[in-house]
Amino acid sequence: MRMDAQVTKVEVKKFAAFDPKTGAPDPGYILQMTVTDLDTSDTHQCSFNEGFGLEDLRQARKLKAPEAERDQIAAQVEAAAKALEGQRVMLMVGKPRAKGFVTFPVVSIQGAGQTA
């Protein structure tokens, strides 16, 4: 599905997770954007799996990098994605997931010079 949207907010959210073998803290991160569909004026949360440096964040978690290092990478990801705030973008979204609100996993962004 395509969505012509305006990006209103960008943030990296950190959530608590634990290593199943050791029980040690192993936080996770998600890049989310709040967008307004310009055709319907509906607001949606969009989550990203790649782009903006998310690959580096995923690699740091895989390598069990210290939490402070992961936080620093997350801040860089958020700074890279914040450039989209206020911009009009064409989103290619996957199937919506509902957990109290609708989240669209974004396949790609066009018009902002960035692919997610």
Coordinates of N, CA, C and O in Angstrom, one line a residue:
M1 N 0.8 -1.2 0.0 CA 0.0 0.0 0.0 C 0.9 1.2 0.0 O 1.9 1.3 0.7
R2 N 0.5 2.2 -0.8 CA 1.2 3.5 -0.8 C 0.5 4.5 0.0 O -0.8 4.5 0.1
M3 N 1.2 5.4 0.7 CA 0.6 6.4 1.5 C 1.4 7.7 1.2 O 2.6 7.8 1.4
D4 N 0.7 8.8 0.8 CA 1.3 10.1 0.7 C 1.1 10.7 2.1 O 0.0 10.9 2.6
A5 N 2.2 11.0 2.8 CA 2.2 11.4 4.2 C 3.1 12.5 4.5 O 4.1 12.8 3.8
Q6 N 2.8 13.2 5.6 CA 3.6 14.2 6.2 C 4.2 13.6 7.5 O 3.5 13.1 8.4
V7 N 5.5 13.7 7.7 CA 6.2 13.2 8.9 C 6.1 14.3 10.0 O 6.5 15.4 9.8
T8 N 5.5 13.9 11.1 CA 5.3 14.9 12.2 C 6.2 14.6 13.3 O 6.5 15.6 14.1
K9 N 6.7 13.4 13.5 CA 7.5 13.1 14.7 C 8.4 11.9 14.4 O 7.9 10.9 13.7
V10 N 9.6 12.0 14.8 CA 10.6 10.9 14.6 C 11.2 10.6 16.0 O 11.7 11.5 16.6
E11 N 11.3 9.3 16.4 CA 12.0 9.0 17.6 C 12.4 7.5 17.6 O 11.8 6.7 17.0
V12 N 13.5 7.3 18.3 CA 14.0 6.0 18.6 C 13.5 5.6 20.0 O 13.8 6.3 21.0
K13 N 12.8 4.5 20.1 CA 12.3 4.1 21.4 C 13.2 2.9 21.9 O 13.5 2.0 21.1
K14 N 13.5 3.0 23.2 CA 14.3 1.9 23.8 C 13.4 1.1 24.6 O 12.5 1.6 25.3
F15 N 13.5 -0.3 24.6 CA 12.7 -1.1 25.4 C 13.6 -2.1 26.1 O 14.6 -2.6 25.6
A16 N 13.2 -2.5 27.3 CA 13.9 -3.4 28.1 C 13.8 -4.8 27.5 O 12.7 -5.3 27.2
A17 N 14.9 -5.5 27.4 CA 14.9 -6.9 27.0 C 16.0 -7.6 27.8 O 16.9 -6.9 28.3
F18 N 16.0 -8.9 27.9 CA 17.0 -9.6 28.6 C 17.5 -10.8 27.8 O 16.8 -11.4 27.1
D19 N 18.8 -11.1 27.9 CA 19.4 -12.2 27.3 C 18.8 -13.5 27.9 O 18.8 -13.7 29.1
P20 N 18.2 -14.3 27.0 CA 17.5 -15.5 27.6 C 18.5 -16.5 28.2 O 18.0 -17.2 29.1
K21 N 19.7 -16.5 27.9 CA 20.7 -17.5 28.5 C 21.3 -17.0 29.8 O 21.4 -17.7 30.7
T22 N 21.6 -15.7 29.8 CA 22.3 -15.1 31.0 C 21.4 -14.3 31.9 O 21.7 -14.1 33.1
G23 N 20.3 -13.8 31.4 CA 19.4 -12.9 32.1 C 19.9 -11.5 32.2 O 19.3 -10.6 32.8
A24 N 21.0 -11.2 31.5 CA 21.6 -9.9 31.6 C 20.8 -8.9 30.7 O 20.2 -9.4 29.7
P25 N 20.7 -7.7 31.1 CA 20.0 -6.7 30.3 C 20.5 -6.7 28.8 O 21.7 -6.7 28.6
D26 N 19.6 -6.7 27.9 CA 19.9 -6.7 26.4 C 18.9 -5.8 25.7 O 18.0 -6.3 25.1
P27 N 18.9 -4.5 25.9 CA 17.9 -3.6 25.4 C 17.7 -3.6 23.9 O 18.7 -3.9 23.2
G28 N 16.5 -3.4 23.5 CA 16.2 -3.3 22.1 C 15.8 -1.9 21.7 O 15.5 -1.1 22.6
Y29 N 15.8 -1.5 20.5 CA 15.5 -0.2 20.0 C 14.6 -0.3 18.8 O 14.7 -1.3 18.0
I30 N 13.7 0.7 18.6 CA 12.8 0.7 17.4 C 12.7 2.2 17.0 O 12.6 3.1 17.8
L31 N 12.8 2.3 15.7 CA 12.7 3.6 15.1 C 11.2 3.8 14.6 O 10.7 3.0 13.9
Q32 N 10.6 4.8 15.2 CA 9.2 5.1 14.9 C 9.0 6.5 14.3 O 9.7 7.4 14.8
M33 N 8.1 6.6 13.4 CA 7.7 7.9 12.9 C 6.2 8.0 13.0 O 5.5 7.1 12.8
T34 N 5.8 9.2 13.4 CA 4.3 9.5 13.4 C 4.1 10.3 12.1 O 4.8 11.3 11.8
V35 N 3.2 9.8 11.3 CA 2.9 10.5 10.0 C 1.4 10.7 9.9 O 0.6 10.1 10.5
T36 N 1.1 11.7 9.1 CA -0.3 12.0 8.8 C -0.6 11.7 7.4 O 0.1 12.3 6.5
D37 N -1.5 10.9 7.1 CA -1.9 10.5 5.7 C -2.6 11.8 5.1 O -3.6 12.3 5.6
L38 N -2.0 12.3 4.0 CA -2.5 13.5 3.4 C -3.8 13.3 2.7 O -4.5 14.3 2.4
D39 N -4.1 12.1 2.4 CA -5.4 11.8 1.7 C -6.6 11.8 2.7 O -7.7 12.2 2.4
T40 N -6.3 11.2 3.9 CA -7.4 11.0 4.9 C -7.3 11.8 6.1 O -8.2 11.8 7.0
S41 N -6.1 12.4 6.4 CA -5.8 13.1 7.6 C -5.7 12.2 8.8 O -5.7 12.7 9.9
D42 N -5.6 10.9 8.6 CA -5.4 10.0 9.7 C -4.0 10.0 10.1 O -3.1 10.1 9.3
T43 N -3.7 9.8 11.4 CA -2.4 9.7 12.0 C -2.0 8.3 12.2 O -2.8 7.5 12.7
H44 N -0.8 7.9 11.8 CA -0.3 6.5 12.0 C 1.1 6.5 12.6 O 1.9 7.4 12.4
Q45 N 1.4 5.4 13.3 CA 2.8 5.1 13.7 C 3.4 4.2 12.7 O 2.8 3.2 12.3
C46 N 4.6 4.5 12.3 CA 5.3 3.7 11.3 C 6.6 3.2 12.0 O 7.3 4.0 12.6
S47 N 6.9 2.0 11.8 CA 8.2 1.4 12.4 C 9.1 1.0 11.2 O 8.6 0.6 10.1
F48 N 10.4 1.1 11.4 CA 11.4 0.8 10.4 C 12.2 -0.4 10.8 O 12.6 -0.5 12.0
N49 N 12.6 -1.2 9.8 CA 13.5 -2.3 10.1 C 14.9 -2.1 9.5 O 15.9 -2.8 9.9
E50 N 15.1 -1.1 8.6 CA 16.4 -0.9 8.0 C 16.5 0.6 7.5 O 15.5 1.3 7.5
G51 N 17.6 1.0 7.2 CA 17.9 2.3 6.8 C 18.3 3.2 8.0 O 18.2 2.8 9.1
F52 N 18.8 4.4 7.8 CA 19.1 5.4 8.8 C 20.2 4.9 9.7 O 20.4 5.5 10.8
G53 N 20.9 3.8 9.4 CA 21.9 3.3 10.3 C 21.4 2.2 11.3 O 22.1 1.8 12.2
L54 N 20.2 1.7 11.1 CA 19.6 0.7 11.9 C 20.4 -0.6 11.8 O 20.5 -1.4 12.8
E55 N 21.1 -0.8 10.7 CA 21.9 -2.0 10.6 C 23.1 -2.0 11.6 O 23.4 -3.0 12.2
D56 N 23.6 -0.8 11.8 CA 24.7 -0.7 12.8 C 24.2 -1.0 14.2 O 24.9 -1.7 15.0
L57 N 23.0 -0.6 14.5 CA 22.4 -0.8 15.8 C 22.1 -2.3 16.0 O 22.4 -2.9 17.1
R58 N 21.6 -3.0 14.9 CA 21.4 -4.4 15.0 C 22.7 -5.2 15.2 O 22.7 -6.1 16.0
Q59 N 23.7 -4.7 14.5 CA 25.0 -5.4 14.6 C 25.6 -5.2 16.0 O 26.1 -6.2 16.6
A60 N 25.4 -4.1 16.6 CA 25.9 -3.8 18.0 C 25.2 -4.7 19.0 O 25.8 -5.3 19.9
R61 N 23.9 -5.0 18.8 CA 23.2 -5.9 19.7 C 23.7 -7.3 19.5 O 23.9 -8.0 20.5
K62 N 23.9 -7.7 18.3 CA 24.4 -9.0 18.0 C 25.7 -9.3 18.6 O 26.0 -10.4 19.1
L63 N 26.6 -8.3 18.6 CA 27.9 -8.4 19.2 C 28.0 -8.1 20.7 O 29.0 -8.1 21.2
K64 N 26.8 -7.9 21.3 CA 26.7 -7.7 22.7 C 27.5 -6.4 23.1 O 28.2 -6.4 24.2
A65 N 27.4 -5.4 22.3 CA 28.1 -4.1 22.6 C 27.5 -3.5 23.9 O 26.3 -3.8 24.2
P66 N 28.3 -2.8 24.7 CA 27.8 -2.2 25.9 C 26.6 -1.3 25.6 O 26.5 -0.7 24.6
E67 N 25.7 -1.2 26.6 CA 24.5 -0.4 26.4 C 24.7 1.0 26.1 O 24.1 1.6 25.3
A68 N 25.8 1.6 26.7 CA 26.1 3.0 26.4 C 26.5 3.2 24.9 O 26.1 4.2 24.3
E69 N 27.2 2.2 24.4 CA 27.5 2.3 22.9 C 26.3 2.1 22.1 O 26.1 2.9 21.1
R70 N 25.4 1.3 22.4 CA 24.1 1.1 21.7 C 23.3 2.4 21.8 O 22.7 2.8 20.8
D71 N 23.3 3.0 23.0 CA 22.5 4.3 23.1 C 23.1 5.3 22.2 O 22.4 6.1 21.6
Q72 N 24.4 5.4 22.0 CA 25.1 6.3 21.2 C 24.7 6.1 19.7 O 24.4 7.0 19.0
I73 N 24.7 4.8 19.3 CA 24.3 4.5 17.9 C 22.8 4.8 17.7 O 22.4 5.4 16.7
A74 N 22.0 4.5 18.7 CA 20.5 4.9 18.6 C 20.3 6.4 18.4 O 19.5 6.8 17.7
A75 N 21.1 7.2 19.1 CA 21.1 8.6 19.0 C 21.4 9.1 17.6 O 20.8 10.0 17.0
Q76 N 22.4 8.4 17.0 CA 22.8 8.7 15.6 C 21.7 8.3 14.6 O 21.5 9.1 13.7
V77 N 21.1 7.2 14.8 CA 20.0 6.8 14.0 C 18.9 7.8 14.1 O 18.3 8.2 13.0
E78 N 18.5 8.2 15.3 CA 17.4 9.2 15.5 C 17.8 10.5 14.8 O 17.0 11.1 14.1
A79 N 19.1 11.0 14.9 CA 19.5 12.2 14.3 C 19.4 12.1 12.8 O 18.9 13.1 12.1
A80 N 19.7 11.0 12.2 CA 19.6 10.8 10.7 C 18.2 10.8 10.3 O 17.9 11.4 9.2
A81 N 17.3 10.2 11.0 CA 15.9 10.1 10.6 C 15.2 11.4 10.9 O 14.2 11.7 10.2
K82 N 15.6 12.2 11.9 CA 14.9 13.5 12.2 C 14.9 14.4 11.0 O 14.1 15.3 11.0
A83 N 15.8 14.3 10.1 CA 15.8 15.1 8.9 C 14.5 15.0 8.1 O 14.2 15.9 7.3
L84 N 13.7 14.0 8.4 CA 12.4 13.8 7.7 C 11.3 14.5 8.3 O 10.2 14.7 7.7
E85 N 11.5 15.0 9.6 CA 10.4 15.7 10.3 C 9.9 16.9 9.5 O 10.7 17.7 9.0
G86 N 8.6 17.0 9.3 CA 8.0 18.1 8.5 C 8.0 17.9 7.0 O 7.5 18.7 6.3
Q87 N 8.6 16.8 6.6 CA 8.7 16.6 5.1 C 7.5 15.7 4.6 O 7.0 14.9 5.4
R88 N 7.2 15.9 3.4 CA 6.2 15.1 2.7 C 6.9 14.0 2.1 O 7.9 14.2 1.4
V89 N 6.4 12.7 2.3 CA 7.1 11.5 1.8 C 6.0 10.6 1.3 O 4.8 10.6 1.7
M90 N 6.4 9.8 0.3 CA 5.6 8.7 -0.2 C 6.1 7.4 0.5 O 7.2 7.0 0.3
L91 N 5.2 6.8 1.3 CA 5.6 5.6 2.0 C 5.0 4.3 1.3 O 3.9 4.4 0.8
M92 N 5.8 3.3 1.3 CA 5.3 2.0 0.9 C 5.2 1.2 2.2 O 6.3 1.0 2.8
V93 N 4.0 0.9 2.6 CA 3.8 0.2 3.9 C 3.4 -1.2 3.7 O 2.7 -1.6 2.7
G94 N 3.8 -2.0 4.7 CA 3.4 -3.4 4.7 C 2.1 -3.5 5.4 O 1.4 -2.5 5.7
K95 N 1.7 -4.7 5.8 CA 0.5 -5.0 6.5 C 0.4 -4.3 7.9 O 1.4 -4.5 8.6
P96 N -0.6 -3.6 8.2 CA -0.7 -3.0 9.5 C -0.8 -4.0 10.6 O -1.4 -5.0 10.5
R97 N -0.2 -3.6 11.7 CA -0.2 -4.4 13.0 C -1.0 -3.6 14.0 O -0.7 -2.4 14.1
A98 N -1.9 -4.2 14.7 CA -2.7 -3.4 15.7 C -2.4 -3.9 17.1 O -2.5 -5.1 17.4
K99 N -2.0 -3.0 17.9 CA -1.9 -3.2 19.4 C -2.3 -1.9 20.0 O -1.5 -1.1 20.6
G100 N -3.6 -1.7 20.0 CA -4.1 -0.4 20.6 C -4.1 0.7 19.6 O -4.8 1.7 19.7
F101 N -3.2 0.6 18.7 CA -3.1 1.6 17.6 C -2.5 0.9 16.4 O -2.0 -0.2 16.5
V102 N -2.6 1.5 15.3 CA -2.1 0.9 14.0 C -0.7 1.2 13.8 O -0.3 2.4 13.8
T103 N 0.2 0.2 13.6 CA 1.6 0.4 13.2 C 1.8 -0.1 11.8 O 1.4 -1.2 11.5
F104 N 2.4 0.7 11.0 CA 2.7 0.3 9.6 C 4.2 0.0 9.5 O 5.0 0.9 9.8
P105 N 4.6 -1.2 9.2 CA 6.0 -1.4 8.9 C 6.3 -0.8 7.5 O 5.6 -1.2 6.6
V106 N 7.2 0.1 7.4 CA 7.5 0.8 6.2 C 8.5 0.0 5.4 O 9.5 -0.4 5.8
V107 N 8.1 -0.2 4.1 CA 9.0 -0.9 3.1 C 10.0 0.1 2.5 O 11.2 -0.2 2.4
S108 N 9.5 1.3 2.2 CA 10.5 2.3 1.6 C 9.9 3.7 1.7 O 8.7 3.8 1.8
I109 N 10.7 4.6 1.6 CA 10.3 6.0 1.6 C 10.8 6.6 0.3 O 12.0 6.4 -0.1
Q110 N 10.0 7.3 -0.4 CA 10.4 8.0 -1.6 C 10.2 9.5 -1.5 O 9.3 9.9 -0.8
G111 N 11.1 10.3 -2.1 CA 10.9 11.7 -2.1 C 11.8 12.4 -1.0 O 11.9 13.6 -1.0
A112 N 12.5 11.6 -0.2 CA 13.3 12.3 0.8 C 14.7 11.9 0.6 O 15.6 12.1 1.5
G113 N 15.1 11.2 -0.4 CA 16.4 10.7 -0.7 C 16.9 9.6 0.3 O 18.1 9.4 0.4
Q114 N 16.0 9.0 0.9 CA 16.3 7.9 1.9 C 15.4 6.7 1.7 O 14.3 6.8 1.4
T115 N 16.0 5.6 1.7 CA 15.3 4.3 1.6 C 15.3 3.7 3.0 O 16.4 3.5 3.5
A116 N 14.2 3.3 3.5 CA 14.2 2.6 4.8 C 13.8 1.1 4.6 O 13.3 0.7 3.6

